[in-house]
Coordinates of C-alpha atoms and ligand atoms in Angstrom, one line a residue:
X31 CA 67.5 188.5 56.5
X32 CA 69.4 186.7 59.6
X33 CA 68.6 188.5 62.6
X34 CA 71.0 190.9 64.7
X35 CA 73.0 189.1 67.1
X36 CA 73.6 191.3 70.8
X37 CA 75.6 190.5 73.1
X38 CA 73.4 192.3 76.2
X39 CA 76.5 193.2 78.7
X40 CA 75.4 193.9 82.1
X41 CA 77.5 193.7 85.8
X42 CA 73.5 192.8 86.6
X43 CA 70.6 191.0 85.9
X44 CA 67.7 189.9 87.8
X45 CA 66.8 187.5 89.7
X46 CA 70.3 186.4 89.9
X47 CA 71.7 189.8 91.2
X48 CA 70.2 193.1 91.7
X49 CA 71.3 196.6 93.4
X50 CA 68.7 198.7 91.4
X51 CA 67.2 199.3 88.2
X52 CA 70.0 198.8 86.1
X53 CA 69.1 194.8 86.7
X54 CA 65.1 195.1 86.4
X55 CA 66.0 196.7 82.5
X56 CA 69.0 193.8 81.7
X57 CA 66.1 191.3 82.6
X58 CA 63.8 192.2 81.1
X59 CA 65.0 194.0 77.7
X60 CA 67.2 191.3 76.1
X61 CA 63.5 189.1 76.7
X62 CA 61.4 191.6 74.5
X63 CA 64.0 192.1 72.1
X64 CA 64.5 187.8 72.4
X65 CA 62.6 187.3 69.0
X66 CA 63.2 190.4 67.0
X67 CA 67.1 188.9 67.6
X68 CA 69.7 186.4 68.3
X69 CA 70.2 188.1 72.0
X70 CA 72.9 186.5 74.5
X71 CA 72.7 188.0 78.3
X72 CA 76.7 188.3 79.5
X73 CA 77.2 188.8 84.0
X74 CA 79.7 188.2 85.9
X75 CA 79.2 184.9 88.3
X76 CA 79.2 186.6 91.9
X77 CA 79.7 183.8 94.7
X78 CA 76.0 184.4 95.8
X79 CA 74.3 183.2 92.8
X80 CA 72.5 180.1 92.6
X81 CA 73.5 178.2 90.3
X82 CA 71.7 174.8 91.7
X83 CA 68.4 176.8 91.3
X84 CA 69.1 178.6 87.9
X85 CA 70.6 175.9 86.5
X86 CA 73.7 177.1 86.2
X87 CA 76.6 175.5 83.8
X88 CA 80.1 175.2 83.1
X89 CA 81.1 175.6 79.8
X90 CA 84.3 173.2 78.4
X91 CA 85.4 176.8 77.5
X92 CA 88.1 178.9 79.2
X93 CA 91.4 181.3 78.8
X94 CA 93.1 183.4 80.8
X95 CA 94.1 187.1 81.2
X96 CA 96.8 189.0 82.2
X97 CA 96.8 192.1 83.9
X98 CA 99.4 194.1 86.0
X99 CA 101.5 190.9 85.4
X100 CA 99.2 188.5 86.6
X101 CA 97.1 185.8 85.3
X102 CA 93.5 185.8 85.9
X103 CA 92.0 181.7 84.5
X104 CA 88.5 183.1 83.5
X105 CA 85.9 180.8 83.4
X106 CA 82.2 181.0 81.3
X107 CA 79.0 178.8 82.2
X108 CA 75.9 179.5 80.9
X109 CA 71.9 178.5 81.9
X110 CA 68.4 179.6 79.8
X111 CA 66.4 181.6 81.8
X112 CA 62.8 182.9 80.3
X113 CA 64.2 181.6 77.2
X114 CA 67.0 183.9 77.1
X115 CA 71.0 182.7 77.2
X116 CA 73.0 183.5 79.4
X117 CA 76.8 183.8 79.8
X118 CA 78.0 184.1 82.9
X119 CA 82.0 184.9 83.7
X120 CA 84.3 183.8 86.8
X121 CA 87.1 184.8 87.6
X122 CA 88.8 184.7 91.8
X123 CA 88.5 188.3 92.2
X124 CA 85.1 189.1 90.0
X125 CA 83.3 186.6 91.5
X126 CA 85.1 185.5 94.9
X127 CA 83.2 188.3 97.0
X128 CA 79.7 188.5 99.1
X129 CA 78.0 191.7 97.2
X130 CA 78.2 192.7 93.8
X131 CA 80.3 195.9 93.9
X132 CA 80.8 196.4 98.1
X133 CA 78.8 197.3 101.0
X134 CA 76.1 199.9 101.3
X135 CA 79.7 201.9 102.4
X136 CA 82.3 201.2 100.6
X137 CA 83.0 199.5 97.4
X138 CA 85.3 196.6 97.2
X139 CA 89.3 198.2 97.1
X140 CA 89.9 195.5 93.9
X141 CA 86.5 196.7 92.0
X142 CA 89.1 198.2 89.0
X143 CA 90.2 194.8 88.7
X144 CA 87.6 192.7 88.6
X145 CA 85.4 195.1 86.5
X146 CA 88.5 195.2 84.2
X147 CA 89.0 191.5 84.1
X148 CA 84.7 191.5 83.0
X149 CA 86.0 193.7 80.7
X150 CA 89.1 192.0 78.7
X151 CA 86.1 188.4 79.1
X152 CA 83.7 190.2 76.9
X153 CA 86.6 190.9 74.2
X154 CA 87.6 187.2 74.4
X155 CA 83.4 186.5 73.8
X156 CA 83.3 188.6 70.9
X157 CA 86.6 187.2 69.6
X158 CA 85.3 183.3 70.1
X159 CA 81.7 184.1 68.3
X160 CA 80.1 186.9 65.7
X161 CA 78.3 189.2 67.6
X162 CA 76.8 192.5 65.1
X163 CA 75.8 195.3 69.0
X164 CA 77.9 194.3 72.1
X165 CA 75.0 197.1 73.8
X166 CA 77.1 197.7 77.2
X167 CA 75.8 199.1 80.4
X168 CA 76.8 201.2 83.0
X169 CA 80.5 201.8 83.9
X170 CA 81.1 198.1 84.3
X171 CA 81.0 197.1 81.4
X172 CA 82.2 200.9 79.6
X173 CA 85.8 199.5 78.7
X174 CA 84.6 197.7 76.0
X175 CA 84.3 200.1 73.5
X176 CA 87.6 200.8 74.1
X177 CA 89.4 197.9 74.4
X178 CA 87.6 197.6 70.7
X179 CA 90.0 199.9 69.3
X180 CA 92.6 197.9 69.9
X181 CA 90.8 194.9 67.8
X182 CA 89.8 196.2 64.9
X183 CA 89.8 192.5 63.1
X184 CA 86.6 192.7 65.5
X185 CA 83.6 194.1 63.7
X186 CA 80.8 194.4 66.6
X187 CA 79.3 197.9 66.9
X188 CA 78.2 198.9 70.4
X189 CA 75.7 200.9 71.7
X190 CA 76.5 202.3 75.4
X191 CA 73.1 202.8 77.8
X192 CA 74.1 205.1 81.2
X193 CA 71.7 204.2 83.6
X194 CA 73.2 205.9 85.8
X195 CA 75.5 209.1 85.2
X196 CA 76.6 209.3 89.0
X197 CA 78.4 205.6 88.9
X198 CA 81.1 206.6 86.5
X199 CA 83.8 203.9 87.2
X200 CA 86.5 206.2 89.5
X201 CA 89.0 205.2 90.0
X202 CA 93.0 206.3 91.5
X203 CA 95.6 206.3 88.8
X204 CA 97.2 203.9 90.7
X205 CA 95.4 201.5 89.7
X206 CA 95.6 201.9 86.6
X207 CA 97.5 198.6 85.6
X208 CA 94.4 197.0 86.4
X209 CA 93.5 197.8 83.1
X210 CA 95.1 196.3 80.9
X211 CA 95.1 199.7 79.2
X212 CA 98.5 201.0 77.1
X213 CA 98.9 204.1 78.9
X214 CA 98.1 206.7 75.7
X215 CA 94.7 206.4 76.5
X216 CA 95.2 208.2 79.3
X217 CA 94.3 211.3 78.5
X218 CA 91.7 213.7 78.2
X219 CA 89.5 212.9 75.5
X220 CA 89.8 209.4 76.9
X221 CA 90.6 207.7 80.1
X222 CA 91.5 210.7 81.9
X223 CA 89.4 212.5 84.4
X224 CA 91.0 215.7 87.0
X225 CA 93.9 213.2 87.5
X226 CA 91.5 210.2 88.1
X227 CA 90.5 206.6 85.7
X228 CA 86.8 207.5 84.5
X229 CA 85.2 203.8 83.3
X230 CA 82.3 205.8 81.4
X231 CA 84.3 207.7 79.8
X232 CA 85.9 205.5 77.3
X233 CA 82.2 204.0 76.2
X234 CA 81.4 208.0 75.8
X235 CA 84.5 208.5 73.8
X236 CA 84.7 205.4 71.8
X237 CA 80.9 203.9 71.4
X238 CA 79.4 204.2 68.1
X239 CA 76.4 205.2 70.2
X240 CA 75.3 206.0 73.9
X241 CA 71.3 206.2 74.7
X242 CA 70.2 207.0 78.7
X243 CA 67.2 205.3 79.8
X244 CA 64.9 208.3 79.2
X245 CA 65.1 211.5 76.9
X246 CA 64.7 213.8 78.9
X247 CA 67.6 212.3 81.5
X248 CA 69.6 212.7 77.7
X249 CA 68.8 216.5 77.5
X250 CA 69.7 217.0 81.5
X251 CA 73.3 214.7 81.5
X252 CA 74.7 217.5 78.8
X253 CA 74.3 220.5 81.7
X254 CA 76.3 221.1 85.2
X255 CA 73.4 220.3 87.3
X256 CA 72.7 216.9 85.6
X257 CA 76.0 216.1 84.1
X258 CA 78.2 215.4 87.6
X259 CA 81.4 216.9 85.4
X260 CA 81.0 215.1 82.0
X261 CA 78.1 217.1 81.0
X262 CA 81.0 219.0 78.5
X263 CA 83.0 215.6 77.4
X264 CA 79.4 214.3 77.0
X265 CA 78.1 217.4 74.7
X266 CA 81.1 216.9 72.3
X267 CA 79.6 213.1 72.1
X268 CA 75.8 214.1 71.8
X269 CA 75.5 213.6 68.1
X270 CA 75.4 209.7 69.3
X271 CA 73.6 210.5 72.4
X272 CA 69.7 210.1 72.8
X273 CA 66.9 208.4 75.1
X274 CA 64.3 205.5 75.2
X275 CA 62.1 205.4 78.2
X276 CA 62.4 201.9 79.9
X277 CA 59.8 199.7 80.4
X278 CA 58.4 197.2 83.0
X279 CA 58.5 194.0 82.6
X280 CA 55.1 193.5 82.2
X281 CA 54.7 189.5 83.3
X282 CA 56.5 190.3 86.6
X283 CA 54.7 193.5 87.6
X284 CA 51.1 192.4 86.7
X285 CA 48.9 193.1 89.2
X286 CA 46.9 190.9 88.1
X287 CA 48.8 187.9 88.4
X288 CA 51.2 188.4 90.6
X289 CA 51.7 185.7 92.8
X290 CA 54.0 188.0 95.9
X291 CA 51.3 190.3 96.9
X292 CA 48.3 189.0 98.9
X293 CA 45.5 188.6 96.2
X294 CA 45.6 189.5 92.3
X295 CA 43.6 192.3 91.6
X296 CA 42.3 193.8 88.6
X297 CA 40.3 196.4 90.1
X298 CA 40.4 199.1 92.6
X299 CA 37.9 197.5 95.2
X300 CA 40.0 194.1 95.3
X301 CA 43.0 195.9 95.3
X302 CA 42.0 197.7 99.0
X303 CA 41.8 193.8 100.2
X304 CA 45.6 194.1 99.7
X305 CA 45.7 197.6 101.6
X306 CA 43.8 196.2 104.4
X307 CA 46.5 193.1 105.0
X308 CA 49.2 195.3 104.8
X309 CA 47.6 197.2 106.9
X310 CA 47.6 194.7 108.8
X311 CA 50.7 193.5 108.5
X312 CA 52.6 196.5 109.0
X313 CA 50.6 197.5 112.1
X314 CA 49.2 200.3 110.3
X315 CA 45.6 201.3 110.7
X316 CA 43.0 203.3 109.0
X317 CA 42.1 201.4 105.7
X318 CA 40.3 204.4 104.9
X319 CA 43.2 207.3 104.9
X320 CA 45.2 206.9 102.6
X321 CA 48.5 205.2 102.2
X322 CA 51.5 206.8 100.8
X323 CA 54.4 204.4 100.5
X324 CA 58.4 205.1 99.3
X325 CA 60.5 202.4 98.2
X326 CA 63.8 202.1 96.8
X327 CA 67.8 203.4 98.3
X328 CA 68.2 205.5 101.0
X329 CA 70.0 208.0 99.0
X330 CA 70.3 211.9 98.8
X331 CA 69.5 210.9 95.3
X332 CA 66.2 209.3 96.3
X333 CA 65.4 212.8 97.7
X334 CA 66.0 210.8 101.5
X335 CA 66.2 214.9 103.0
X336 CA 62.5 215.8 101.9
X337 CA 61.0 212.8 102.6
X338 CA 62.6 212.9 106.7
X339 CA 61.1 216.4 106.6
X340 CA 57.6 215.3 104.8
X341 CA 58.2 212.3 107.6
X342 CA 58.3 215.2 110.3
X343 CA 55.1 217.2 108.9
X344 CA 52.9 214.1 108.5
X345 CA 53.6 212.3 111.7
X346 CA 50.5 211.7 113.3
X347 CA 48.2 213.3 110.7
X348 CA 45.8 211.5 108.8
X349 CA 47.6 209.5 106.3
X350 CA 49.8 206.3 106.5
X351 CA 53.5 206.0 104.9
X352 CA 54.9 202.9 104.7
X353 CA 59.1 202.9 103.9
X354 CA 61.1 199.8 102.3
X355 CA 64.5 200.2 102.0
X356 CA 68.2 200.2 102.9
X357 CA 71.3 202.6 102.1
X358 CA 72.6 205.7 104.6
X359 CA 72.5 205.2 108.5
X360 CA 71.6 208.7 108.9
X361 CA 68.4 207.8 107.1
X362 CA 67.8 204.8 108.2
X363 CA 68.4 206.1 111.7
X364 CA 66.3 209.1 111.0
X365 CA 63.4 207.4 109.2
X366 CA 63.5 204.2 112.3
X367 CA 63.6 207.5 115.7
X368 CA 60.4 208.8 112.9
X369 CA 58.5 205.0 113.0
X370 CA 59.2 204.1 116.4
X371 CA 57.2 208.0 117.5
X372 CA 54.6 207.8 115.4
X373 CA 52.0 205.2 114.8
X374 CA 50.9 206.5 111.6
X375 CA 54.6 206.2 109.8
X376 CA 56.4 202.2 109.3
X377 CA 59.7 201.8 108.2
X378 CA 61.3 198.6 107.1
X379 CA 64.9 198.9 107.1
X380 CA 65.5 196.2 103.9
X381 CA 65.3 195.0 100.6
X382 CA 62.9 192.7 99.8
X383 CA 61.3 191.7 96.9
X384 CA 58.5 190.2 97.3
X385 CA 57.5 192.5 100.1
X386 CA 57.5 196.0 97.3
X387 CA 55.3 193.9 95.8
X388 CA 52.6 193.9 98.7
X389 CA 53.9 198.0 99.5
X390 CA 53.1 198.3 95.2
X391 CA 49.4 197.0 95.6
X392 CA 48.4 198.2 99.1
X393 CA 49.7 202.6 98.4
X394 CA 47.0 205.0 97.3
X395 CA 50.1 206.9 96.2
X396 CA 54.5 206.5 96.4
X397 CA 56.0 209.0 97.1
X398 CA 59.5 209.9 94.7
X399 CA 61.4 213.3 96.0
X400 CA 64.7 212.0 93.9
X401 CA 67.1 215.0 93.5
X402 CA 67.4 213.3 89.8
X403 CA 65.9 210.7 88.0
X404 CA 67.7 208.7 85.2
X405 CA 64.5 206.8 84.7
X406 CA 62.6 205.5 87.7
X407 CA 60.9 202.5 87.2
X408 CA 58.8 202.8 90.4
X409 CA 56.6 205.3 89.3
X410 CA 55.0 202.9 86.7
X411 CA 55.0 199.4 88.9
X412 CA 53.2 201.7 91.3
X413 CA 51.1 203.2 88.5
X414 CA 50.3 200.3 86.7
X415 CA 48.9 198.4 90.4
X416 CA 46.2 201.3 89.7
X417 CA 48.4 203.8 92.8
X418 CA 49.4 208.0 91.8
X419 CA 52.5 208.4 92.2
X420 CA 54.2 211.8 93.6
X421 CA 57.3 212.4 91.2
X422 CA 60.1 215.6 91.4
X423 CA 59.5 216.4 87.9
X424 CA 62.9 216.0 86.8
X425 CA 64.9 213.0 84.4
X426 CA 62.5 210.3 83.6
X427 CA 59.8 211.0 85.5
X428 CA 58.7 213.9 83.6
X429 CA 59.2 211.6 80.9
X430 CA 56.7 208.9 81.9
X431 CA 54.3 210.8 84.8
X432 CA 51.7 213.4 83.6
X433 CA 49.8 215.8 85.2
X434 CA 45.9 214.5 87.1
X435 CA 45.5 217.8 86.3
X436 CA 45.4 217.3 82.1
X437 CA 43.9 213.7 82.8
X438 CA 42.3 212.3 80.1
X439 CA 41.1 208.9 79.6
X440 CA 41.8 208.2 76.0
X441 CA 45.4 208.8 76.7
X442 CA 47.9 206.3 76.9
X443 CA 50.3 208.0 79.3
X444 CA 49.9 207.2 83.6
X445 CA 48.7 210.8 86.1
X446 CA 50.6 211.3 89.3
X447 CA 51.7 215.1 90.7
X448 CA 54.6 216.7 90.1
X449 CA 56.1 218.7 91.9
X450 CA 58.9 221.5 89.9
X451 CA 61.3 222.4 92.7
X452 CA 63.1 220.2 94.7
X453 CA 62.9 221.6 98.3
X454 CA 60.8 220.4 101.1
X455 CA 57.6 222.5 100.9
X456 CA 57.2 221.8 97.7
X457 CA 56.9 218.0 98.2
X458 CA 54.7 218.8 102.0
X459 CA 53.1 220.8 99.4
X460 CA 52.3 218.2 97.0
X461 CA 51.6 215.5 99.4
X462 CA 48.4 217.7 100.7
X463 CA 47.0 218.2 97.5
X464 CA 47.0 214.4 96.6
X465 CA 45.3 214.3 101.0
X466 CA 43.4 216.6 98.9
X467 CA 42.6 214.2 96.0
X468 CA 41.9 211.4 97.9
X469 CA 39.1 212.5 99.4
X470 CA 37.8 213.1 96.2
X471 CA 36.9 209.9 95.9
X472 CA 35.8 208.8 91.9
X473 CA 38.3 212.1 90.8
X474 CA 40.8 210.0 92.3
X475 CA 39.8 206.2 91.8
X476 CA 38.7 207.5 87.4
X477 CA 43.1 208.5 87.8
X478 CA 43.9 205.2 89.7
X479 CA 42.1 202.7 87.8
X480 CA 43.3 204.9 84.5
X481 CA 46.3 203.9 85.6
X482 CA 46.0 200.4 86.1
X483 CA 45.2 200.1 82.1
X484 CA 48.5 201.3 80.8
X485 CA 51.3 199.4 78.7
X486 CA 53.9 201.0 80.7
X487 CA 55.2 197.3 79.0
X488 CA 58.9 197.3 77.1
X489 CA 56.7 196.6 73.8
X490 CA 57.4 200.3 72.8
X491 CA 60.4 201.3 74.0
X492 CA 62.4 197.4 72.4
X493 CA 61.6 199.0 69.1
X494 CA 63.4 202.0 69.9
X495 CA 66.1 199.9 70.5
X496 CA 65.9 197.6 67.5
X497 CA 65.8 200.2 65.5
X498 CA 68.8 202.1 66.8
X499 CA 70.7 198.3 66.3
X500 CA 69.9 198.1 62.9
X501 CA 70.5 202.2 62.5
X502 CA 74.3 201.7 64.3
X503 CA 74.8 199.1 61.9
X504 CA 73.9 201.2 58.5
X505 CA 72.7 199.6 55.0
X506 CA 74.1 196.1 55.8
X507 CA 71.0 195.9 58.3
X508 CA 68.3 198.9 57.7
Ligands
LIG707 P1 68.0 202.7 90.8 O1 67.8 203.8 91.0 O2 67.9 202.5 91.9 O3 68.5 201.7 90.0 P2 65.0 202.6 89.6 O4 62.7 203.5 89.8 O5 65.4 202.8 88.4 O6 66.2 203.1 90.9 O7 64.6 200.8 90.4 C1 64.5 200.1 91.5 C2 64.2 199.2 91.0 O8 64.5 198.3 92.7 C3 62.5 198.8 91.0 O9 61.8 197.8 90.8 C4 62.4 198.7 93.5 O10 61.2 197.9 93.1 C5 63.5 198.2 93.6 N1 63.5 198.7 95.0 C6 64.3 199.0 95.2 N2 64.8 199.4 97.0 C7 63.9 197.9 97.4 C8 63.7 197.8 98.7 N3 64.2 197.8 99.2 N4 63.4 196.6 98.5 C9 62.7 196.2 97.4 N5 63.0 196.2 96.4 C10 63.0 197.5 96.2

């Protein structure tokens, strides 16, 4: 039987362009599937992507897309990277910006146009070559299932993955002409959302199947607390909704081979050398004090208010806390002020891949007080680098971190500390509990060592995606 032909569509893919976890998934899932499927990845060719470094070559293929009575020229570019074939879509408004979607405070004013071009370009690719499955990700490629309604000659089936329901691609109705979609789709059961355009709804309505990036998140988004206004619409389509937990790129995040860290390690005493080097670099002091780390976007979602309260509670105490991230100015200012005042707090307001690896390799505990978390990768990265994550029991964090109190050497899961309620006192109590656990050296080491041995790779989840592709295609590929 021939291999499944899959077009994996994403607006960001590591290492070409990354703003968050989607880029990691779009990099590592196709790689995990490439032996089983004939898979190609398509993404926008942003201006800042280093064409030379990645040997991205212009293809002879080009076409134009007509939106709002204007013609947009599209050129196709290609490369092969780590054995995966990549297609890049280049077109003026999509490709001429300094960032992916906008600055930290504001999205670009022509994003509905930019990503409509991306979606229409995907349809052109589906016309040029036969693909069994188009695997779409987040709002930036969510129009494709709807556009396929107008191309019944194409037999491509669609799987849509929601990486974060909070980002829906909402635009005012007066931008409708940017979409190149007939106005009869502007209804409650398709694109309309309280008078606005909602890209995500197009995929929920018309994709053959929908996944979220963890099983628990697939359940949570059916409730008003986590549904971001789409809970009713999702409930209506829930027969095609399920969750598959993200995996880690076990090559990129591998303590024993990681070239970005001070010293690759296979045990906790070698890890200590990384901690020592990091403390020196950051100016933090006390190798025997537990090192707590936060790495991520400084947004409400990531529980930054809880983190700020915890920093105040543990300022000048007997633990070290290091933070790496950029985002809301109100949090970065508050963290900056706390770090300046207290010697046990260090804050780097940056996006820095290499530094993040060094911190994972040094931390004893990772802080993840997310208010909601579709999957989360950091908790898994930290466990594979021999740390214990402290997480709010929500979304994918609940699926991927088991309580250290139920530790079993033979289990396949990783362990950390979970707190139930998203409030500062619960989070602070969890950190105090972690402090105590750290003092019980033998127990702490046993769990940290176990975490390092757990398989967080894509092996299991890639198989689940493959099974789902086959299920979507029905008998033909069963
Ligand atoms: P998100 O909600 O941002 O997608 P995830 O936990 O799914 O969160 O993925 C975050 C990814 O981005 C991880 O690989 C994490 O290490 C990385 N990351 C986040 N912020 C930073 C930063 N400031 N510097 C380096 N890496 C970061």
